[in-house]
PDB file of C-alpha atoms and ligand atoms in Angstrom:
ATOM      1  CA  MET M 811      15.729  -5.802 -17.508  1.00 46.00           C
ATOM      2  CA  ALA M 812      16.863  -5.691 -13.855  1.00 51.00           C
ATOM      3  CA  ASP M 813      17.454  -1.789 -12.580  1.00 64.00           C
ATOM      4  CA  ALA M 814      20.868  -2.263 -10.862  1.00 61.00           C
ATOM      5  CA  THR M 815      20.049   0.654  -8.849  1.00 68.00           C
ATOM      6  CA  ASN M 816      16.969  -0.772  -7.514  1.00 73.00           C
ATOM      7  CA  THR M 817      17.643  -1.771  -4.000  1.00 80.00           C
ATOM      8  CA  ASN M 818      14.033  -2.603  -3.157  1.00 87.00           C
ATOM      9  CA  ASP M 819      14.831  -6.427  -2.527  1.00 90.00           C
ATOM     10  CA  ASP M 820      17.927  -5.556  -0.358  1.00 86.00           C
ATOM     11  CA  VAL M 821      15.918  -3.198   2.010  1.00 87.00           C
ATOM     12  CA  TRP M 822      13.014  -5.369   2.453  1.00 93.00           C
ATOM     13  CA  LYS M 823      14.762  -8.553   2.941  1.00 94.00           C
ATOM     14  CA  SER M 824      17.360  -7.450   5.148  1.00 91.00           C
ATOM     15  CA  ASP M 825      17.281  -8.281   8.833  1.00 94.00           C
ATOM     16  CA  ARG M 826      18.676  -4.926   9.847  1.00 91.00           C
ATOM     17  CA  MET M 827      16.944  -2.614   7.585  1.00 90.00           C
ATOM     18  CA  VAL M 828      13.507  -4.281   8.565  1.00 92.00           C
ATOM     19  CA  ALA M 829      14.345  -4.165  12.291  1.00 92.00           C
ATOM     20  CA  ASN M 830      15.066  -0.266  11.760  1.00 89.00           C
ATOM     21  CA  TRP M 831      11.774  -0.039   9.902  1.00 90.00           C
ATOM     22  CA  VAL M 832       9.906  -1.740  12.494  1.00 92.00           C
ATOM     23  CA  ALA M 833      11.481   0.259  15.176  1.00 91.00           C
ATOM     24  CA  GLY M 834      10.081   3.608  13.612  1.00 87.00           C
ATOM     25  CA  THR M 835       6.548   2.118  13.189  1.00 89.00           C
ATOM     26  CA  GLY M 836       4.854   3.816  16.305  1.00 87.00           C
ATOM     27  CA  ALA M 837       5.516   7.098  15.313  1.00 83.00           C
ATOM     28  CA  ARG M 838       4.622   6.865  11.741  1.00 86.00           C
ATOM     29  CA  GLU M 839       1.405   4.940  12.418  1.00 89.00           C
ATOM     30  CA  ARG M 840       0.180   7.512  14.866  1.00 88.00           C
ATOM     31  CA  HIS M 841      -0.912   9.839  11.944  1.00 88.00           C
ATOM     32  CA  ARG M 842      -1.707   7.047   9.750  1.00 95.00           C
ATOM     33  CA  SER M 843      -4.265   5.438  11.673  1.00 95.00           C
ATOM     34  CA  ARG M 844      -7.142   7.584  10.562  1.00 96.00           C
ATOM     35  CA  HIS M 845      -6.093   7.078   6.957  1.00 97.00           C
ATOM     36  CA  ARG M 846      -6.114   3.292   7.205  1.00 98.00           C
ATOM     37  CA  ARG M 847      -9.432   3.576   9.058  1.00 98.00           C
ATOM     38  CA  LEU M 848     -10.985   5.429   6.115  1.00 98.00           C
ATOM     39  CA  MET M 849      -9.696   2.882   3.824  1.00 98.00           C
ATOM     40  CA  ALA M 850     -11.579   0.071   5.824  1.00 98.00           C
ATOM     41  CA  ASP M 851     -14.646   2.336   5.981  1.00 98.00           C
ATOM     42  CA  LEU M 852     -14.805   2.516   2.112  1.00 98.00           C
ATOM     43  CA  LEU M 853     -15.126  -1.227   1.962  1.00 98.00           C
ATOM     44  CA  PRO M 854     -18.854  -2.130   0.986  1.00 98.00           C
ATOM     45  CA  PHE M 855     -19.534  -4.767   3.737  1.00 98.00           C
ATOM     46  CA  ASP M 856     -21.866  -4.855   6.576  1.00 98.00           C
ATOM     47  CA  ARG M 857     -19.989  -4.419   9.949  1.00 98.00           C
ATOM     48  CA  ASP M 858     -20.835  -8.096  10.920  1.00 98.00           C
ATOM     49  CA  GLU M 859     -20.303  -9.609   7.368  1.00 98.00           C
ATOM     50  CA  PRO M 860     -17.677 -12.525   6.902  1.00 98.00           C
ATOM     51  CA  PHE M 861     -15.586 -11.954   4.074  1.00 98.00           C
ATOM     52  CA  THR M 862     -11.870 -12.516   3.139  1.00 98.00           C
ATOM     53  CA  PHE M 863      -9.736  -9.719   1.496  1.00 98.00           C
ATOM     54  CA  VAL M 864      -6.280  -9.642   0.290  1.00 98.00           C
ATOM     55  CA  ASP M 865      -3.598  -6.852   1.389  1.00 98.00           C
ATOM     56  CA  LEU M 866      -0.857  -6.986  -1.469  1.00 98.00           C
ATOM     57  CA  GLY M 867       2.586  -5.866   0.048  1.00 98.00           C
ATOM     58  CA  ALA M 868       1.016  -6.282   3.362  1.00 98.00           C
ATOM     59  CA  GLY M 869       4.268  -5.984   5.436  1.00 98.00           C
ATOM     60  CA  THR M 870       3.374  -6.269   9.215  1.00 97.00           C
ATOM     61  CA  GLY M 871      -0.216  -5.837   8.454  1.00 98.00           C
ATOM     62  CA  ALA M 872      -0.891  -2.213   9.477  1.00 98.00           C
ATOM     63  CA  ALA M 873      -3.833  -1.998   6.748  1.00 98.00           C
ATOM     64  CA  THR M 874      -5.076  -5.461   7.569  1.00 98.00           C
ATOM     65  CA  ARG M 875      -5.426  -4.669  11.060  1.00 98.00           C
ATOM     66  CA  ALA M 876      -7.624  -1.704  10.387  1.00 98.00           C
ATOM     67  CA  VAL M 877      -9.870  -3.835   8.012  1.00 98.00           C
ATOM     68  CA  LEU M 878     -10.130  -6.735  10.693  1.00 98.00           C
ATOM     69  CA  ASP M 879     -10.926  -4.206  13.552  1.00 98.00           C
ATOM     70  CA  ALA M 880     -13.661  -2.304  11.482  1.00 98.00           C
ATOM     71  CA  PHE M 881     -15.088  -6.034  10.274  1.00 98.00           C
ATOM     72  CA  PRO M 882     -14.985  -8.356  13.360  1.00 98.00           C
ATOM     73  CA  ARG M 883     -15.813 -11.347  11.175  1.00 98.00           C
ATOM     74  CA  ALA M 884     -13.492 -10.517   8.323  1.00 98.00           C
ATOM     75  CA  SER M 885     -10.385 -12.582   7.442  1.00 98.00           C
ATOM     76  CA  ALA M 886      -7.111 -11.497   5.721  1.00 98.00           C
ATOM     77  CA  ILE M 887      -4.891 -13.028   3.043  1.00 98.00           C
ATOM     78  CA  LEU M 888      -1.519 -10.846   3.311  1.00 98.00           C
ATOM     79  CA  ALA M 889       0.521 -11.180   0.142  1.00 98.00           C
ATOM     80  CA  GLU M 890       4.055 -10.318   1.077  1.00 98.00           C
ATOM     81  CA  TYR M 891       7.640 -11.458  -0.301  1.00 97.00           C
ATOM     82  CA  SER M 892       9.732 -10.579   2.594  1.00 97.00           C
ATOM     83  CA  ALA M 893      10.295 -13.281   5.180  1.00 97.00           C
ATOM     84  CA  GLN M 894      11.482 -10.655   7.624  1.00 97.00           C
ATOM     85  CA  MET M 895       8.375  -8.514   7.088  1.00 97.00           C
ATOM     86  CA  ALA M 896       6.116 -11.565   7.517  1.00 98.00           C
ATOM     87  CA  ALA M 897       7.838 -12.643  10.685  1.00 97.00           C
ATOM     88  CA  GLU M 898       7.435  -9.196  12.117  1.00 96.00           C
ATOM     89  CA  GLY M 899       3.707  -9.475  10.995  1.00 97.00           C
ATOM     90  CA  GLY M 900       3.164 -12.809  12.934  1.00 97.00           C
ATOM     91  CA  ARG M 901       4.050 -11.028  16.086  1.00 96.00           C
ATOM     92  CA  ALA M 902       1.963  -7.754  15.338  1.00 96.00           C
ATOM     93  CA  LEU M 903      -1.009  -9.912  14.428  1.00 98.00           C
ATOM     94  CA  SER M 904      -0.667 -12.521  17.341  1.00 97.00           C
ATOM     95  CA  SER M 905      -4.095 -11.222  18.823  1.00 98.00           C
ATOM     96  CA  TYR M 906      -5.727 -11.913  15.218  1.00 98.00           C
ATOM     97  CA  GLU M 907      -4.922 -15.660  15.236  1.00 98.00           C
ATOM     98  CA  GLY M 908      -7.252 -17.639  13.180  1.00 98.00           C
ATOM     99  CA  ARG M 909      -8.261 -14.620  11.116  1.00 98.00           C
ATOM    100  CA  TYR M 910      -5.221 -14.156   8.685  1.00 98.00           C
ATOM    101  CA  ARG M 911      -2.578 -15.984   6.643  1.00 98.00           C
ATOM    102  CA  TYR M 912       0.425 -14.940   4.653  1.00 98.00           C
ATOM    103  CA  VAL M 913       1.145 -15.872   1.134  1.00 98.00           C
ATOM    104  CA  ASP M 914       4.500 -15.394  -0.569  1.00 97.00           C
ATOM    105  CA  PHE M 915       4.238 -13.180  -3.523  1.00 97.00           C
ATOM    106  CA  ASP M 916       6.658 -11.033  -5.371  1.00 97.00           C
ATOM    107  CA  LEU M 917       4.504  -8.223  -6.923  1.00 97.00           C
ATOM    108  CA  ALA M 918       7.413  -7.269  -9.214  1.00 96.00           C
ATOM    109  CA  GLN M 919       6.480 -10.693 -10.838  1.00 94.00           C
ATOM    110  CA  GLY M 920       3.113 -11.316 -12.561  1.00 90.00           C
ATOM    111  CA  ASP M 921       2.847 -14.889 -11.533  1.00 94.00           C
ATOM    112  CA  TRP M 922       0.150 -14.994  -8.858  1.00 97.00           C
ATOM    113  CA  PRO M 923       0.513 -17.832  -6.272  1.00 96.00           C
ATOM    114  CA  ALA M 924      -2.257 -20.408  -6.451  1.00 95.00           C
ATOM    115  CA  ASP M 925      -3.235 -19.742  -2.760  1.00 93.00           C
ATOM    116  CA  LEU M 926      -4.182 -16.161  -3.765  1.00 94.00           C
ATOM    117  CA  PRO M 927      -7.740 -16.821  -4.479  1.00 89.00           C
ATOM    118  CA  THR M 928      -9.536 -15.406  -7.617  1.00 94.00           C
ATOM    119  CA  GLY M 929     -12.932 -13.998  -7.027  1.00 97.00           C
ATOM    120  CA  ALA M 930     -11.896 -12.003  -3.856  1.00 98.00           C
ATOM    121  CA  PRO M 931     -14.422  -9.565  -2.780  1.00 98.00           C
ATOM    122  CA  ALA M 932     -11.816  -6.704  -1.954  1.00 98.00           C
ATOM    123  CA  MET M 933      -8.176  -6.220  -2.210  1.00 98.00           C
ATOM    124  CA  ILE M 934      -6.119  -3.108  -0.744  1.00 98.00           C
ATOM    125  CA  SER M 935      -2.627  -2.235  -0.735  1.00 98.00           C
ATOM    126  CA  SER M 936      -0.698   0.483   1.241  1.00 98.00           C
ATOM    127  CA  LEU M 937       2.618   2.020   0.911  1.00 97.00           C
ATOM    128  CA  CYS M 938       3.887  -0.540  -1.364  1.00 97.00           C
ATOM    129  CA  VAL M 939       2.695  -0.246  -4.953  1.00 98.00           C
ATOM    130  CA  HIS M 940       5.015   3.018  -5.286  1.00 97.00           C
ATOM    131  CA  HIS M 941       7.964   0.508  -5.054  1.00 96.00           C
ATOM    132  CA  LEU M 942       7.027  -1.027  -8.481  1.00 97.00           C
ATOM    133  CA  PRO M 943       8.130   0.126 -11.824  1.00 96.00           C
ATOM    134  CA  ASP M 944       5.479   1.854 -14.018  1.00 97.00           C
ATOM    135  CA  GLU M 945       4.897  -1.107 -16.167  1.00 97.00           C
ATOM    136  CA  ARG M 946       4.374  -3.316 -13.193  1.00 98.00           C
ATOM    137  CA  LYS M 947       1.917  -0.799 -11.540  1.00 98.00           C
ATOM    138  CA  ARG M 948      -0.001  -1.155 -14.852  1.00 98.00           C
ATOM    139  CA  ALA M 949       0.225  -4.891 -15.229  1.00 98.00           C
ATOM    140  CA  LEU M 950      -0.638  -5.281 -11.488  1.00 98.00           C
ATOM    141  CA  PHE M 951      -3.840  -3.155 -11.629  1.00 98.00           C
ATOM    142  CA  ALA M 952      -5.078  -5.508 -14.584  1.00 98.00           C
ATOM    143  CA  GLU M 953      -4.084  -8.593 -12.429  1.00 98.00           C
ATOM    144  CA  ILE M 954      -6.025  -7.164  -9.578  1.00 98.00           C
ATOM    145  CA  TRP M 955      -9.116  -6.638 -11.691  1.00 98.00           C
ATOM    146  CA  ASP M 956      -8.852 -10.260 -12.911  1.00 97.00           C
ATOM    147  CA  HIS M 957      -8.598 -11.690  -9.309  1.00 98.00           C
ATOM    148  CA  LEU M 958     -11.550  -9.661  -7.850  1.00 98.00           C
ATOM    149  CA  ALA M 959     -15.056 -11.022  -8.064  1.00 98.00           C
ATOM    150  CA  PRO M 960     -17.638  -9.016 -10.184  1.00 98.00           C
ATOM    151  CA  GLY M 961     -18.393  -6.019  -8.063  1.00 98.00           C
ATOM    152  CA  GLY M 962     -15.149  -6.385  -5.898  1.00 98.00           C
ATOM    153  CA  TRP M 963     -13.189  -3.311  -4.871  1.00 98.00           C
ATOM    154  CA  TYR M 964      -9.735  -2.209  -4.677  1.00 99.00           C
ATOM    155  CA  PHE M 965      -8.147   0.632  -2.705  1.00 99.00           C
ATOM    156  CA  ASN M 966      -4.607   1.729  -2.680  1.00 98.00           C
ATOM    157  CA  TYR M 967      -2.944   4.101  -0.125  1.00 98.00           C
ATOM    158  CA  ASP M 968       0.378   5.553  -1.488  1.00 98.00           C
ATOM    159  CA  PRO M 969       2.405   8.394  -1.943  1.00 98.00           C
ATOM    160  CA  VAL M 970       2.257  10.226  -5.217  1.00 98.00           C
ATOM    161  CA  ALA M 971       4.748  12.563  -6.980  1.00 98.00           C
ATOM    162  CA  ALA M 972       3.858  16.274  -7.489  1.00 97.00           C
ATOM    163  CA  GLY M 973       5.016  16.322 -11.204  1.00 94.00           C
ATOM    164  CA  ASP M 974       5.349  20.174 -10.963  1.00 97.00           C
ATOM    165  CA  PRO M 975       8.159  21.629  -8.844  1.00 98.00           C
ATOM    166  CA  VAL M 976       6.011  24.563  -7.553  1.00 98.00           C
ATOM    167  CA  VAL M 977       3.433  21.921  -6.275  1.00 98.00           C
ATOM    168  CA  GLU M 978       6.229  19.812  -4.806  1.00 97.00           C
ATOM    169  CA  ALA M 979       7.615  22.875  -3.144  1.00 97.00           C
ATOM    170  CA  ALA M 980       4.225  23.658  -1.547  1.00 98.00           C
ATOM    171  CA  TRP M 981       3.733  20.401  -0.441  1.00 97.00           C
ATOM    172  CA  LEU M 982       7.031  20.465   1.326  1.00 96.00           C
ATOM    173  CA  ARG M 983       6.330  23.824   2.786  1.00 96.00           C
ATOM    174  CA  ALA M 984       3.158  22.648   4.233  1.00 96.00           C
ATOM    175  CA  GLY M 985       4.678  19.352   5.576  1.00 94.00           C
ATOM    176  CA  ASP M 986       7.732  21.169   7.229  1.00 94.00           C
ATOM    177  CA  ARG M 987       5.254  23.452   8.835  1.00 95.00           C
ATOM    178  CA  GLN M 988       3.096  20.480  10.212  1.00 91.00           C
ATOM    179  CA  ASP M 989       6.160  18.467  11.387  1.00 89.00           C
ATOM    180  CA  PRO M 990       8.849  20.770  12.940  1.00 87.00           C
ATOM    181  CA  ASP M 991      11.408  17.798  12.956  1.00 89.00           C
ATOM    182  CA  ALA M 992      10.874  17.169   8.979  1.00 89.00           C
ATOM    183  CA  GLU M 993      13.490  19.437   7.500  1.00 91.00           C
ATOM    184  CA  ALA M 994      16.055  18.431  10.013  1.00 92.00           C
ATOM    185  CA  SER M 995      15.484  14.745   9.244  1.00 88.00           C
ATOM    186  CA  ARG M 996      15.673  15.210   5.650  1.00 90.00           C
ATOM    187  CA  ARG M 997      19.164  17.076   6.020  1.00 91.00           C
ATOM    188  CA  ASN M 998      20.672  14.596   8.382  1.00 93.00           C
ATOM    189  CA  ARG M 999      20.012  11.225   6.971  1.00 91.00           C
ATOM    190  CA  SER M1000      21.982   8.233   8.242  1.00 88.00           C
ATOM    191  CA  PRO M1001      23.418   5.955   5.287  1.00 86.00           C
ATOM    192  CA  ASP M1002      20.436   3.688   6.247  1.00 81.00           C
ATOM    193  CA  GLU M1003      18.054   6.353   6.168  1.00 84.00           C
ATOM    194  CA  GLN M1004      19.409   7.693   2.802  1.00 87.00           C
ATOM    195  CA  GLN M1005      19.103   4.120   1.413  1.00 82.00           C
ATOM    196  CA  ARG M1006      15.607   3.738   2.416  1.00 83.00           C
ATOM    197  CA  HIS M1007      14.716   7.078   1.286  1.00 87.00           C
ATOM    198  CA  GLU M1008      16.081   6.565  -2.191  1.00 86.00           C
ATOM    199  CA  ASN M1009      14.367   3.221  -2.274  1.00 83.00           C
ATOM    200  CA  HIS M1010      11.119   4.828  -1.337  1.00 86.00           C
ATOM    201  CA  VAL M1011      11.157   7.556  -3.948  1.00 92.00           C
ATOM    202  CA  ARG M1012      12.523   5.641  -6.918  1.00 91.00           C
ATOM    203  CA  TYR M1013       9.401   4.682  -8.625  1.00 95.00           C
ATOM    204  CA  ILE M1014       6.710   7.311  -7.023  1.00 97.00           C
ATOM    205  CA  ILE M1015       5.012   9.003 -10.036  1.00 98.00           C
ATOM    206  CA  PRO M1016       2.221  11.318 -10.065  1.00 98.00           C
ATOM    207  CA  LEU M1017      -1.650  10.406  -9.685  1.00 98.00           C
ATOM    208  CA  ALA M1018      -2.940  10.906 -12.952  1.00 98.00           C
ATOM    209  CA  PRO M1019      -1.056   7.993 -14.713  1.00 98.00           C
ATOM    210  CA  GLN M1020      -1.892   5.604 -11.758  1.00 98.00           C
ATOM    211  CA  LEU M1021      -5.754   6.482 -12.153  1.00 98.00           C
ATOM    212  CA  ALA M1022      -5.386   5.808 -16.151  1.00 98.00           C
ATOM    213  CA  PHE M1023      -3.808   2.461 -15.217  1.00 98.00           C
ATOM    214  CA  LEU M1024      -7.006   1.779 -13.061  1.00 98.00           C
ATOM    215  CA  GLU M1025      -9.259   2.840 -15.948  1.00 98.00           C
ATOM    216  CA  GLU M1026      -7.326   1.046 -18.571  1.00 98.00           C
ATOM    217  CA  ALA M1027      -7.645  -2.191 -16.286  1.00 98.00           C
ATOM    218  CA  GLY M1028     -11.495  -1.872 -16.442  1.00 98.00           C
ATOM    219  CA  PHE M1029     -12.305  -0.443 -13.177  1.00 98.00           C
ATOM    220  CA  GLU M1030     -15.396   1.880 -12.522  1.00 98.00           C
ATOM    221  CA  ALA M1031     -16.201   4.215  -9.683  1.00 98.00           C
ATOM    222  CA  ILE M1032     -12.472   5.378  -9.847  1.00 98.00           C
ATOM    223  CA  ASP M1033     -11.750   8.172  -7.468  1.00 98.00           C
ATOM    224  CA  VAL M1034      -9.176   9.834  -5.397  1.00 98.00           C
ATOM    225  CA  TYR M1035     -11.343   8.967  -1.993  1.00 98.00           C
ATOM    226  CA  TRP M1036      -8.772  10.885   0.256  1.00 98.00           C
ATOM    227  CA  LYS M1037      -5.796  13.042  -0.271  1.00 98.00           C
ATOM    228  CA  GLN M1038      -3.463  15.361   1.619  1.00 97.00           C
ATOM    229  CA  LEU M1039      -0.111  16.569  -0.017  1.00 97.00           C
ATOM    230  CA  ASP M1040       1.618  13.687  -1.286  1.00 97.00           C
ATOM    231  CA  HIS M1041      -0.504  10.871   0.112  1.00 97.00           C
ATOM    232  CA  VAL M1042      -3.887   9.497  -1.523  1.00 98.00           C
ATOM    233  CA  ILE M1043      -6.342   6.814  -1.350  1.00 98.00           C
ATOM    234  CA  TYR M1044      -7.479   5.911  -4.667  1.00 99.00           C
ATOM    235  CA  GLY M1045      -9.289   3.066  -5.927  1.00 98.00           C
ATOM    236  CA  GLY M1046     -12.216   1.465  -8.104  1.00 98.00           C
ATOM    237  CA  ARG M1047     -14.701  -1.470  -8.566  1.00 98.00           C
ATOM    238  CA  ARG M1048     -14.674  -4.203 -10.947  1.00 98.00           C
ATOM    239  CA  PRO M1049     -17.948  -3.902 -12.612  1.00 98.00           C
ATOM    240  CA  SER M1050     -20.658  -6.013 -11.223  1.00 95.00           C
ATOM    241  CA  GLY M1051     -22.140  -7.136 -14.612  1.00 83.00           C
ATOM    242  CA  ARG M1052     -25.447  -5.843 -13.433  1.00 65.00           C
ATOM    243  CA  ALA M1053     -26.953  -2.480 -14.269  1.00 56.00           C
ATOM    244  CA  SER M1054     -25.783  -0.256 -11.208  1.00 48.00           C
ATOM    245  CA  GLY M1055     -25.581  -0.556  -7.415  1.00 48.00           C
TER     246      GLY M1055
HETATM  247  C1  LIG R1351       6.440   0.546   3.425  1.00 96.06           C
HETATM  248  S1  LIG R1351       6.211  -1.171   3.707  1.00 96.06           S
HETATM  249  C2  LIG R1351       4.451  -1.143   3.944  1.00 96.06           C
HETATM  250  C3  LIG R1351       3.946  -2.265   4.522  1.00 96.06           C
HETATM  251  C4  LIG R1351       2.340  -2.293   4.751  1.00 96.06           C
HETATM  252  N1  LIG R1351       1.523  -2.288   3.536  1.00 96.06           N
HETATM  253  C5  LIG R1351       1.922  -0.936   5.638  1.00 96.06           C
HETATM  254  O1  LIG R1351       1.242  -0.431   5.194  1.00 96.06           O
HETATM  255  O2  LIG R1351       2.425  -0.709   6.675  1.00 96.06           O
HETATM  256  C6  LIG R1351       6.232  -1.768   2.008  1.00 96.06           C
HETATM  257  C7  LIG R1351       6.093  -3.368   1.873  1.00 96.06           C
HETATM  258  O3  LIG R1351       5.884  -3.612   0.625  1.00 96.06           O
HETATM  259  C8  LIG R1351       6.496  -4.808   0.427  1.00 96.06           C
HETATM  260  N2  LIG R1351       7.313  -4.977  -0.920  1.00 96.06           N
HETATM  261  C9  LIG R1351       8.188  -4.187  -1.444  1.00 96.06           C
HETATM  262  N3  LIG R1351       8.346  -4.813  -2.728  1.00 96.06           N
HETATM  263  C10 LIG R1351       7.629  -5.930  -2.779  1.00 96.06           C
HETATM  264  C11 LIG R1351       7.414  -6.762  -3.844  1.00 96.06           C
HETATM  265  N4  LIG R1351       8.052  -6.679  -5.007  1.00 96.06           N
HETATM  266  N5  LIG R1351       6.612  -7.785  -3.736  1.00 96.06           N
HETATM  267  C12 LIG R1351       5.801  -7.940  -2.343  1.00 96.06           C
HETATM  268  N6  LIG R1351       5.807  -7.121  -1.474  1.00 96.06           N
HETATM  269  C13 LIG R1351       6.975  -6.125  -1.628  1.00 96.06           C
HETATM  270  C14 LIG R1351       7.846  -4.644   1.672  1.00 96.06           C
HETATM  271  O4  LIG R1351       8.373  -5.986   1.808  1.00 96.06           O
HETATM  272  C15 LIG R1351       7.277  -3.977   2.623  1.00 96.06           C
HETATM  273  O5  LIG R1351       6.562  -5.013   3.601  1.00 96.06           O
END
């Protein structure tokens, strides 16, 4: 049943909301760029190896660009359901012409479009899986496993919930000390900012069940490859079918 309080589609398919989101990109991306680079560095390819990866909920392609920069012969398929985000992505990716294409895909549904390949050597997602209800997260990880090649990797960069008020308070305390504007922005949100915040936190859950969903889907080499306060990079590999390696 549809969740009437879920404003996800309203946010990501609104010209105004997407324009606001894009306007804030520069400030947000400054501290994210090294996390995105780490996710690229976790991929098991030689620097000059050609391969095509899938970025799920790709937005304007920030995670995609980190991989394309790290692997100059790689190509990307960006799965995204917001025409507004894809249009902004076309501008942000103009210098990567010929190395990417967008595919229309609503991750909240399980119908993978035919133009998303099976047998992908790698899939990534960033700052998107937390927009999905838990049952979709669980099903999506199984669908990703099905669409990966044996030995293919999946990494997700996302926020997680603390699941413990004392831990959450510690995360907030450290976050506020590291960013002197954080507390004031939290207390003085505009209506748009409040709507985006509510959309952002609605389905954020702790880390443990997400790792369990990966395990249940059949991934191996599952790890939290990076974590700082409420942000993580976790992932795993579809078994290659060979003994190890
Ligand atoms: C916070 S942005 C992150 C974009 C990009 N991955 C990045 O790291 O900058 C969230 C993205 O998820 C997309 N998204 C949200 N729900 C989605 C869904 N059900 N299907 C496909 N994309 C979705 C939004 O349109 C938006 O582009």
